[in-house]
Coordinates of C-alpha atoms in Angstrom, one line a residue:
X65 CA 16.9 -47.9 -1.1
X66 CA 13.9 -49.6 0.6
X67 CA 11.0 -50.5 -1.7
X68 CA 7.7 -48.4 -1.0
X69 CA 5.6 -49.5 2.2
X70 CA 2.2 -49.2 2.3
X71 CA 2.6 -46.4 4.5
X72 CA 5.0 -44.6 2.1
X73 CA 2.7 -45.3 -0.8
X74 CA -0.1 -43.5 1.0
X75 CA 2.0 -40.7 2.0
X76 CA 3.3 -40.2 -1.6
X77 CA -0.7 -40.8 -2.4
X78 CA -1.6 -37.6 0.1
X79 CA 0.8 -35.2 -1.5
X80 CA -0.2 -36.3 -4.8
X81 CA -3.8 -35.3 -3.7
X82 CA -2.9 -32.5 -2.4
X83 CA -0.7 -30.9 -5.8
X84 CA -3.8 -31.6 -7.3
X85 CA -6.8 -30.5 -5.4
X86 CA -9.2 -28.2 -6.7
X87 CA -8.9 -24.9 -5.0
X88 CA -11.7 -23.6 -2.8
X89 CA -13.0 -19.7 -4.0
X90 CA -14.8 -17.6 -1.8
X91 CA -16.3 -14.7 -2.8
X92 CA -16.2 -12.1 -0.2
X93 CA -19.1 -10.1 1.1
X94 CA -18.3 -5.9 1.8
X95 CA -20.4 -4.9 4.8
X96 CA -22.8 -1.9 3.5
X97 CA -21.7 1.3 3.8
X98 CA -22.9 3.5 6.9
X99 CA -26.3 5.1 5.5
X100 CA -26.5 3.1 2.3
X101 CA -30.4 2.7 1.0
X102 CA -32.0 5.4 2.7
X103 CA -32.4 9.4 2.5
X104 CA -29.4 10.6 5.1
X105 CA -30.7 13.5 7.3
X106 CA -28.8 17.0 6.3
X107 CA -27.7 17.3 9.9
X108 CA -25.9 13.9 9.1
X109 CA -24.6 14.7 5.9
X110 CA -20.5 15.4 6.2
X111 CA -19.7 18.2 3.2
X112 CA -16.2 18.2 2.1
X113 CA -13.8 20.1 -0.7
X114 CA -11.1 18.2 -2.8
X115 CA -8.1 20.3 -2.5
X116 CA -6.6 18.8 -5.9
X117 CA -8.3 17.6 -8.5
X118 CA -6.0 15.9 -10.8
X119 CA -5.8 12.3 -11.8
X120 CA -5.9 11.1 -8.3
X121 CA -8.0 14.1 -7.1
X122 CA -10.9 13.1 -9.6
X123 CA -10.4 9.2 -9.0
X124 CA -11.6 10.2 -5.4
X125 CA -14.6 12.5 -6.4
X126 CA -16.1 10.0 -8.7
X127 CA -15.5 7.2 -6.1
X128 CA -16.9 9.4 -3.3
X129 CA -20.1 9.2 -5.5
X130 CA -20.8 6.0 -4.1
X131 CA -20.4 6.9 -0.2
X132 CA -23.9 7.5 1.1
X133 CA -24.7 10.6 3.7
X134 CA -21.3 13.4 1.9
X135 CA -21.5 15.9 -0.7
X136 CA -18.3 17.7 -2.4
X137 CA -19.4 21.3 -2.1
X138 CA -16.2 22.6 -3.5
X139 CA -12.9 21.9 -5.4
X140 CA -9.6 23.9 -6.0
X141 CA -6.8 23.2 -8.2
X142 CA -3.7 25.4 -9.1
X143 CA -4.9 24.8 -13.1
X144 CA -8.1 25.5 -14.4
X145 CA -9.7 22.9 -16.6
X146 CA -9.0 20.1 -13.8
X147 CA -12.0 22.6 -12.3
X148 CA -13.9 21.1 -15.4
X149 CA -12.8 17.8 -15.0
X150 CA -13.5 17.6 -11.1
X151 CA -17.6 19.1 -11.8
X152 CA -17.4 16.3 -14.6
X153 CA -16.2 13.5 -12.3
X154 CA -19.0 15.1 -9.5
X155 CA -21.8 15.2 -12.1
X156 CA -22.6 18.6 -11.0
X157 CA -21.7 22.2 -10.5
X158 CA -19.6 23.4 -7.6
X159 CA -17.4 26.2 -6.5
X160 CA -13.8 26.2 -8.1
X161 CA -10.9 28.5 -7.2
X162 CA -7.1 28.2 -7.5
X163 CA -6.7 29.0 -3.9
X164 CA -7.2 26.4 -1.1
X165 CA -7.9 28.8 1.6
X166 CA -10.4 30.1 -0.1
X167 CA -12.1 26.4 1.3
X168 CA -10.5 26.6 4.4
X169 CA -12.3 29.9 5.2
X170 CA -15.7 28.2 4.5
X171 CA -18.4 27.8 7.2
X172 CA -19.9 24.7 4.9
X173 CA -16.8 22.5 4.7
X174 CA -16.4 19.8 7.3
X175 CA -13.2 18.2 5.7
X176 CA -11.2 18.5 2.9
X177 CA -9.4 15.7 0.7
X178 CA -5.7 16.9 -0.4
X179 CA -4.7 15.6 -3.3
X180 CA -1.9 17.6 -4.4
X181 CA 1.8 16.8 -5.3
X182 CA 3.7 15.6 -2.2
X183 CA 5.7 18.5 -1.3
X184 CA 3.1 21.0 -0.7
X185 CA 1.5 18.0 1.6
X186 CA 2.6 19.3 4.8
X187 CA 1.6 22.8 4.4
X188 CA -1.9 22.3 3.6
X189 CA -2.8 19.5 5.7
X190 CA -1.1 21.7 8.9
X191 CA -3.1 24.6 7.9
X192 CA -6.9 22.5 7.5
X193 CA -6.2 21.2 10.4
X194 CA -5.7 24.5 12.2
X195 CA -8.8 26.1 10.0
X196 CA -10.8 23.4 12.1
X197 CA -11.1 20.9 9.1
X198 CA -10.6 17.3 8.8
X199 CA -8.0 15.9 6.5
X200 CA -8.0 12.7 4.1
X201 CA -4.7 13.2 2.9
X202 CA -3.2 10.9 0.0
X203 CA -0.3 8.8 0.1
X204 CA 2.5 8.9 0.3
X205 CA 1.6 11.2 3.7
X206 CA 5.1 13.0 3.6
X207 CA 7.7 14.4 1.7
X208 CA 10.0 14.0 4.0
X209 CA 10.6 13.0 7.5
X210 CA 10.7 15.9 9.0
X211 CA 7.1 16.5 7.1
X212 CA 5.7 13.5 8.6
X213 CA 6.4 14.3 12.2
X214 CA 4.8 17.9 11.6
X215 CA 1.8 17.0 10.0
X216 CA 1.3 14.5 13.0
X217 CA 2.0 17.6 15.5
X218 CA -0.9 19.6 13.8
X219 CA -3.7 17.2 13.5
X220 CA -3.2 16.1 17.2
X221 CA -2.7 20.1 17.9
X222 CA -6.3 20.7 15.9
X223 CA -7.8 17.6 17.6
X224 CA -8.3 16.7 14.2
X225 CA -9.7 13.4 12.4
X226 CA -6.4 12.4 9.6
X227 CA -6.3 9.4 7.1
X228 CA -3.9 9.1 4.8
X229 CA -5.3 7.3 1.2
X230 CA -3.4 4.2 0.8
X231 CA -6.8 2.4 0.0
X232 CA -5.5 -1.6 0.6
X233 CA -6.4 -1.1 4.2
X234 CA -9.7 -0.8 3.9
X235 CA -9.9 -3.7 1.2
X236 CA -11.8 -6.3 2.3
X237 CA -9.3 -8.6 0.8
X238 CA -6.5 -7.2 2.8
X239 CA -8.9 -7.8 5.6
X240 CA -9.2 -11.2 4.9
X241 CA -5.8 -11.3 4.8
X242 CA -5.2 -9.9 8.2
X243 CA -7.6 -12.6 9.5
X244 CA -5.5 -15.4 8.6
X245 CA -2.1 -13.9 9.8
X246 CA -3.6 -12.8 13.4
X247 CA -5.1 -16.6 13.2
X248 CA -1.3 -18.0 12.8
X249 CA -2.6 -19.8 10.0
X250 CA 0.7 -19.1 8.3
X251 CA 2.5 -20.0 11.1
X252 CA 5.8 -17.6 12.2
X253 CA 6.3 -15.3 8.8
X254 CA 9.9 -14.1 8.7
X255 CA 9.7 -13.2 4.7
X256 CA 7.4 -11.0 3.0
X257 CA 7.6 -9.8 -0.8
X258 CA 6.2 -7.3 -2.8
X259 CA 6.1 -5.6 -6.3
X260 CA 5.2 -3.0 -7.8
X261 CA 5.9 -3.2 -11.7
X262 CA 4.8 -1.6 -14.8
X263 CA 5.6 -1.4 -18.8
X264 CA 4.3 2.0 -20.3
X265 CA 5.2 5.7 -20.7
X266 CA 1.8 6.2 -18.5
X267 CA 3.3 3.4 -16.1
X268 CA 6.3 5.8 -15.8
X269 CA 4.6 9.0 -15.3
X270 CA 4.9 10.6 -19.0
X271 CA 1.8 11.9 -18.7
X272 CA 0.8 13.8 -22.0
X273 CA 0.5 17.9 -21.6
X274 CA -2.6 19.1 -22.6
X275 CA -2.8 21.8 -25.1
X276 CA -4.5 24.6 -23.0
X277 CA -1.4 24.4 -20.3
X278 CA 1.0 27.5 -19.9
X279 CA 1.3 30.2 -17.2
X280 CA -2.2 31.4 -18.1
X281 CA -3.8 28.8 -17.3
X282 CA -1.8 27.3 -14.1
X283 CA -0.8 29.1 -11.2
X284 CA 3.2 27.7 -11.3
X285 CA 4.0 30.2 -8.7
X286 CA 1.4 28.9 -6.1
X287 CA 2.8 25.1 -7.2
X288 CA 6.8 26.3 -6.5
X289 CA 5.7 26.8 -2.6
X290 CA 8.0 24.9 -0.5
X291 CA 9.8 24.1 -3.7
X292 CA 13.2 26.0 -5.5
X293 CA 12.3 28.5 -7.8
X294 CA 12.5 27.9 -11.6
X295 CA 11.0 29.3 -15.2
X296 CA 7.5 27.8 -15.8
X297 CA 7.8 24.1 -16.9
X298 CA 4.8 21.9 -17.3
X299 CA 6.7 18.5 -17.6
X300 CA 7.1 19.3 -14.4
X301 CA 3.5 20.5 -13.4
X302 CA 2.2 17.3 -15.1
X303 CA 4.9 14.6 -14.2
X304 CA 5.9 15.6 -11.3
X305 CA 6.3 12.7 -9.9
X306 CA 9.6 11.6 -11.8
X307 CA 11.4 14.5 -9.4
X308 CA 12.6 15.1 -5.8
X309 CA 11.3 18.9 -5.5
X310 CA 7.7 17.7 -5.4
X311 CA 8.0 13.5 -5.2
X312 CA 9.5 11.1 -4.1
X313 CA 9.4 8.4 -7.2
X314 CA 9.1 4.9 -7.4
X315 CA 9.2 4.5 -3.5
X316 CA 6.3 7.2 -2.4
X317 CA 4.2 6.2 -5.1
X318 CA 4.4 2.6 -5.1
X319 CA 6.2 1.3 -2.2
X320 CA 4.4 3.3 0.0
X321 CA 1.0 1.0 -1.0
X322 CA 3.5 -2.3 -0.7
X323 CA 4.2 -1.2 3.2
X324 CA 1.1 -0.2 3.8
X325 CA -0.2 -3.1 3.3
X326 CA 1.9 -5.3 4.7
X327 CA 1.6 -3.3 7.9
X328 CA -1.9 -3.6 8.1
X329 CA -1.9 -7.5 7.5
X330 CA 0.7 -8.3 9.9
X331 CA -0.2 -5.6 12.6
X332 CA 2.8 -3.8 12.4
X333 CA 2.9 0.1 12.8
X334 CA 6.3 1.0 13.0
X335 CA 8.7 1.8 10.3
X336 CA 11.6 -0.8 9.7
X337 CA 15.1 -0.6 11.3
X338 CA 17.6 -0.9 8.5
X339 CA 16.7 -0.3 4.6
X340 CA 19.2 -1.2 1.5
X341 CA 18.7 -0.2 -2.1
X342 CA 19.8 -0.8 -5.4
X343 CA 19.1 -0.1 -8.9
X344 CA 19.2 2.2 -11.5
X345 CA 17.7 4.4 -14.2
X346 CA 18.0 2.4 -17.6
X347 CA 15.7 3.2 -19.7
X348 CA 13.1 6.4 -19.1
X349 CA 16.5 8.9 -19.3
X350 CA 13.9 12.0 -19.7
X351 CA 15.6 14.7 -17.1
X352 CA 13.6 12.6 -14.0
X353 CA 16.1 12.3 -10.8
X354 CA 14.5 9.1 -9.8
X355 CA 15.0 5.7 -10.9
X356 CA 13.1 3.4 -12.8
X357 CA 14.0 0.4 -11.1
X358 CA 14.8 0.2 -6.6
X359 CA 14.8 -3.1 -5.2
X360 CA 14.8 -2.6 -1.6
X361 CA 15.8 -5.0 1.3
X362 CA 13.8 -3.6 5.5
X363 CA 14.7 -4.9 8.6
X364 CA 11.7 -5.4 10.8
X365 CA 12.2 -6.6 14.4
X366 CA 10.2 -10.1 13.3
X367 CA 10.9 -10.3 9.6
X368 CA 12.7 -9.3 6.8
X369 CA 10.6 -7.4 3.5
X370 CA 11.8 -7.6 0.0
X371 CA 10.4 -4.8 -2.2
X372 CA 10.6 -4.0 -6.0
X373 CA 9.7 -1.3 -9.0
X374 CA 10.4 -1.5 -12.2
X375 CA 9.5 0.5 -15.2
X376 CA 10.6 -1.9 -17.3
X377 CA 8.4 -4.9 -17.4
X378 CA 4.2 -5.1 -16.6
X379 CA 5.0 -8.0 -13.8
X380 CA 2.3 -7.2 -11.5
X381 CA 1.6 -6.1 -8.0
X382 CA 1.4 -9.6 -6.2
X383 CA 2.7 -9.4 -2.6
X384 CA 3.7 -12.7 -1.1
X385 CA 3.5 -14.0 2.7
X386 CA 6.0 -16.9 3.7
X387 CA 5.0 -18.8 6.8
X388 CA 6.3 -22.2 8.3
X389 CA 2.7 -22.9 7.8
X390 CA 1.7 -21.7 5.0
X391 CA 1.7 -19.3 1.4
X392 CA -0.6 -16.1 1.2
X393 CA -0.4 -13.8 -2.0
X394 CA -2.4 -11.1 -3.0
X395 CA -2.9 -10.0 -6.6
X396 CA -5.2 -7.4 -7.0
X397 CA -8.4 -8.2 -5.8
X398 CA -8.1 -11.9 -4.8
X399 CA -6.0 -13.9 -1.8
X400 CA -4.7 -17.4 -2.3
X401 CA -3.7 -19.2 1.0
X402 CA -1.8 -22.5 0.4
X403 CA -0.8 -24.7 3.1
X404 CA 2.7 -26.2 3.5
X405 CA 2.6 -29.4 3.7
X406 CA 4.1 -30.0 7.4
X407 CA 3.5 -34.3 7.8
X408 CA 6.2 -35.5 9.6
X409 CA 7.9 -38.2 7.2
X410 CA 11.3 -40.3 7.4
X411 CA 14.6 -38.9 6.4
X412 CA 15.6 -39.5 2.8
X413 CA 18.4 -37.7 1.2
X414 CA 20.9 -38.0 4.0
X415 CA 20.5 -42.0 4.4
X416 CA 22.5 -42.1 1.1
X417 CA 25.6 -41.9 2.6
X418 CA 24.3 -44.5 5.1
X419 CA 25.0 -48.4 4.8
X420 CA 22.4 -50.3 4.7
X421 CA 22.2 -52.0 8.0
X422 CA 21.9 -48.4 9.5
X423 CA 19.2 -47.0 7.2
X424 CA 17.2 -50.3 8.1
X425 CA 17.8 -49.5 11.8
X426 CA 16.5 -45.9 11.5
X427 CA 13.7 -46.2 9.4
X428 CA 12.3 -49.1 11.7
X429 CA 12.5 -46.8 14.4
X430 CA 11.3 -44.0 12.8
X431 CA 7.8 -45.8 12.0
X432 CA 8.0 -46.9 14.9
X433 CA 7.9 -44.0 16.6
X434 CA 4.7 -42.4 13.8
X435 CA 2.1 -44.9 14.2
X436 CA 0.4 -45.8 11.1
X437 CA -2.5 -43.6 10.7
X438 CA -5.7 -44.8 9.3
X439 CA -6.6 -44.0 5.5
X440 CA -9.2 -41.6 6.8
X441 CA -7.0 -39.4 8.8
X442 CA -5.4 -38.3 5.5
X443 CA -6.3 -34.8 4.2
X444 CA -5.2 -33.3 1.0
X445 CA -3.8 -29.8 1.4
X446 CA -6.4 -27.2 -0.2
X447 CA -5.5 -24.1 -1.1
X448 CA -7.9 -21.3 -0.9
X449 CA -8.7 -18.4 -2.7
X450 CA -10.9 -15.4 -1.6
X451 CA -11.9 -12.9 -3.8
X452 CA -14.2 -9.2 -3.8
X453 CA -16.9 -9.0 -6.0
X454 CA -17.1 -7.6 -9.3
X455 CA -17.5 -3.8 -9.4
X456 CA -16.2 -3.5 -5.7
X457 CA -14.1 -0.5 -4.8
X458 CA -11.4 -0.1 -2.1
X459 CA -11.0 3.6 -2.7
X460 CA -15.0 4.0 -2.2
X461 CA -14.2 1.8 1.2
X462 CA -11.4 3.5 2.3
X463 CA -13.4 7.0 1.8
X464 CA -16.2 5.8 3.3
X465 CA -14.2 4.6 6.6
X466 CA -12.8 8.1 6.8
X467 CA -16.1 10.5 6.5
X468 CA -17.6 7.4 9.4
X469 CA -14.5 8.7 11.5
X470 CA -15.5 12.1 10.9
X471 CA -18.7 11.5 11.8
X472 CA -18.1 9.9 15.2
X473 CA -14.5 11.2 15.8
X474 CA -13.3 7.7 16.3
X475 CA -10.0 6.8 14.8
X476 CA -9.4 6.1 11.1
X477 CA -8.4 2.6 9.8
X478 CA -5.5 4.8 8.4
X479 CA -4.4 7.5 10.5
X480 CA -1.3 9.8 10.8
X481 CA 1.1 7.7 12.5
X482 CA 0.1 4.5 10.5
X483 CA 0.8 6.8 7.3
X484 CA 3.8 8.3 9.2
X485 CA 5.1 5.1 9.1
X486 CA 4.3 3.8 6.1
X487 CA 6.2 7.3 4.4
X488 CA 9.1 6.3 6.9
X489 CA 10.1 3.1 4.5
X490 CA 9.9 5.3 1.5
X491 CA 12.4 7.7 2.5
X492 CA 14.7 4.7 3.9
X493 CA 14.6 3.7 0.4
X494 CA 15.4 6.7 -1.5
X495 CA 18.3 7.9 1.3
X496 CA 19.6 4.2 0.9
X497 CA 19.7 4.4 -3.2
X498 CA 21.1 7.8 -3.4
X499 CA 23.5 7.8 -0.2
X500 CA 24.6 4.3 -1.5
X501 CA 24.4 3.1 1.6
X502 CA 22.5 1.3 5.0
X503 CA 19.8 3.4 6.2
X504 CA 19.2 3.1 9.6
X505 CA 15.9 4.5 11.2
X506 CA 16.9 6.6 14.6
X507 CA 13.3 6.6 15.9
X508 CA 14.3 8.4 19.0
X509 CA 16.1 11.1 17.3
X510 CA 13.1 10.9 14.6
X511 CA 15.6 10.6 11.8
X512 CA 17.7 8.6 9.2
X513 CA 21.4 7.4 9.4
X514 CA 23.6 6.4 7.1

């Protein structure tokens, strides 16, 4: 082998730099919210009901208490003391009744958030929109396809403002994020990852039962609509997540946050072409029909997507950009971009099997060919990090982009086909796992083949 030039040296010199540069934090700035610091006029003021107020359903009241210019006027849940809980997660009284329509018939109520198990989804969003009412509507948007496409026909039948509450999109991390990908910062991206991973009974859905819950207390007959009849079971009320007559597991909770995501940083709103799955249940063997552990390979038309749950270890929920160009990941609520290192440099490896005469020959040409550049032309590679401030909330952001859509009927940063969408990969995942086989999206036919 040669010995090291002082061009070499330098170049070894930049990359050493660059391995150990300090990396650059930004601390990013959330525009204020529309009406925030001053006395919104009632005529201004959007007044909605929470159709749902469970975990999820008082996660969203108490983070609507920081969206200036709404008021919750109502709630409705199928079991009483989460009437309780939502007035404690309000701070005040409101209305409460088991029976959504009961809101839908109200004068007062300019939208509603549903945030009810997945299967009654479709029925409640089609009938607010046709009662005049817009819809935030959580994830995952559907329970199945067929849902998806329905729900889409009604709010656009209603004339209705939709958006579905996967909250990254309104992050203004994931912002940032979608700033360097439109840039091509990260050059062409033909592999993105994502995970989703957690190590608890809570993690997995076995949600205690509290004491007060039987068929007093719940309306089970009101929860069993668009569902197969069966005796009054509140694992089921309670974790109802862990089954296919009201979820859609792993994939509609937690992919479904994954894709949307990734479609919002790289601009894509369409689902993926092809889906494979693979896993298994191994370790939370309670009676749940879902497994605690999919990896799942899509097909997009510019790039592939590799996505994985699992129950079984607390790994995180980083999701990973690979560009020619350069790295982006997002954990939580900070971004790290760092450059690949791209500087044209002399082959190495190959020349092995070279003799000498030729590796001389090639090399001479080779700097020959890349002038010398002077010792201030060399940059070390900085990564950067961006991060939101402490106390920041993407679930406040994302409510507050919806009730601004309401107000001036623009669309939402999340609307019913982006969610449509979204849902679409979750399904391709479950049909791929449990058919055990390729599942093919048949957009025209607005359907999945295997």
């Amino acid at each position: 082998m040669r010995s090291l030039t002082r061009r070499s040296f330098m170049r070894i010199g930049a990359g050493s730099v660059a391995a150990g540069a300090a990396v650059k934090m930004t601390l990013l700035q959330p525009a204020a919210l529309w009406g925030a610091g001053r006395v919104v006029a009632p005529s201004d003021r959007v007044r909605f009901a929470s159709i749902g107020t469970g975990t999820r359903g008082c996660e969203l009241l108490a983070a609507s208490l920081d969206v200036p210019g709404i008021e919750c006027v109502a709630v409705c849940d199928l079991y009483d003391s989460r009437h309780e809980a939502a007035q404690e997660a309000l701070q005040k009284q409101v209305s409460a009744t088991r029976n959504y329509k009961e809101i839908l018939d109200r004068k007062d109520v300019d939208a509603v958030i549903v945030a009810v198990a997945d299967h009654q989804h479709r029925r409640i969003v089609a009938n607010a929109c046709a009662a005049g009412k817009d819809v935030y509507c959580e994830k995952p948007m559907s329970h199945t396809v067929e849902d998806g496409f329905a729900m889409i026909d009604a709010a656009l039948k209603g004339n209705r403002i939709v958006q579905i509450g996967s909250q990254r999109v309104s992050s203004i991390v994931y912002e940032k994020a979608r700033e360097f990908y439109a840039a091509g910062a990260l050059g062409d991206v033909f592999f993105i990852e994502g995970s989703s991973d957690r190590n608890s009974a809570s993690g997995a859905w076995v949600y205690p039962i509290p004491s007060d819950a039987s068929e007093q207390t719940i309306d089970w007959n009101a929860f069993l609509v668009g569902a197969p009849k069966r005796p009054f079971d509140a694992a089921r009320f309670f974790r109802w997540r862990c089954f296919s007559d009201y979820g859609e597991g792993l994939a509609g909770d937690l992919f479904v946050h994954l894709l949307s995501g990734i479609h919002f940083i790289s601009g894509t709103n369409e689902p993926a072409k092809r889906a494979q799955s693979s896993g298994g249940l191994f370790r939370w063997k309670d009676g749940r029909d879902f497994p605690d552990l999919i990896e799942t390979l899509y097909d997009y038309p510019k790039f592939r997507v590799a996505l994985r749950c699992n129950l079984n270890n607390a790994g995180g929920e980083p999701i990973r950009f690979h560009g020619t160009k350069g790295t982006m990941e997002i954990i939580g609520q900070t971004l790290t971009f760092t450059p690949q290192d791209t500087a044209p440099r002399a082959e190495g490896y190959s020349l092995k099997g070279w003799p000498a005469r030729l590796r001389k020959e090639y090399l001479a040409k080779w700097d020959a060919e890349h002038p010398q550049p002077g010792p201030l032309d060399y940059q070390a590679v900085e990564a950067e990090t961006f991060t939101a401030p402490q106390g920041y909330s993407d679930v406040s952001a994302h409510e507050a982009n919806f009730f601004d859509a309401v107000r001036t009927r623009k669309p939402t940063v999340e609307n019913e086909e982006f969610g449509n969408n979204a849902a679409i990969g979750c399904h391709l995942a479950n049909y791929a796992y449990f058919k055990n086989t390729i599942a093919t999206w048949d957009g025209a036919a607005k359907t999945i083949r295997g």
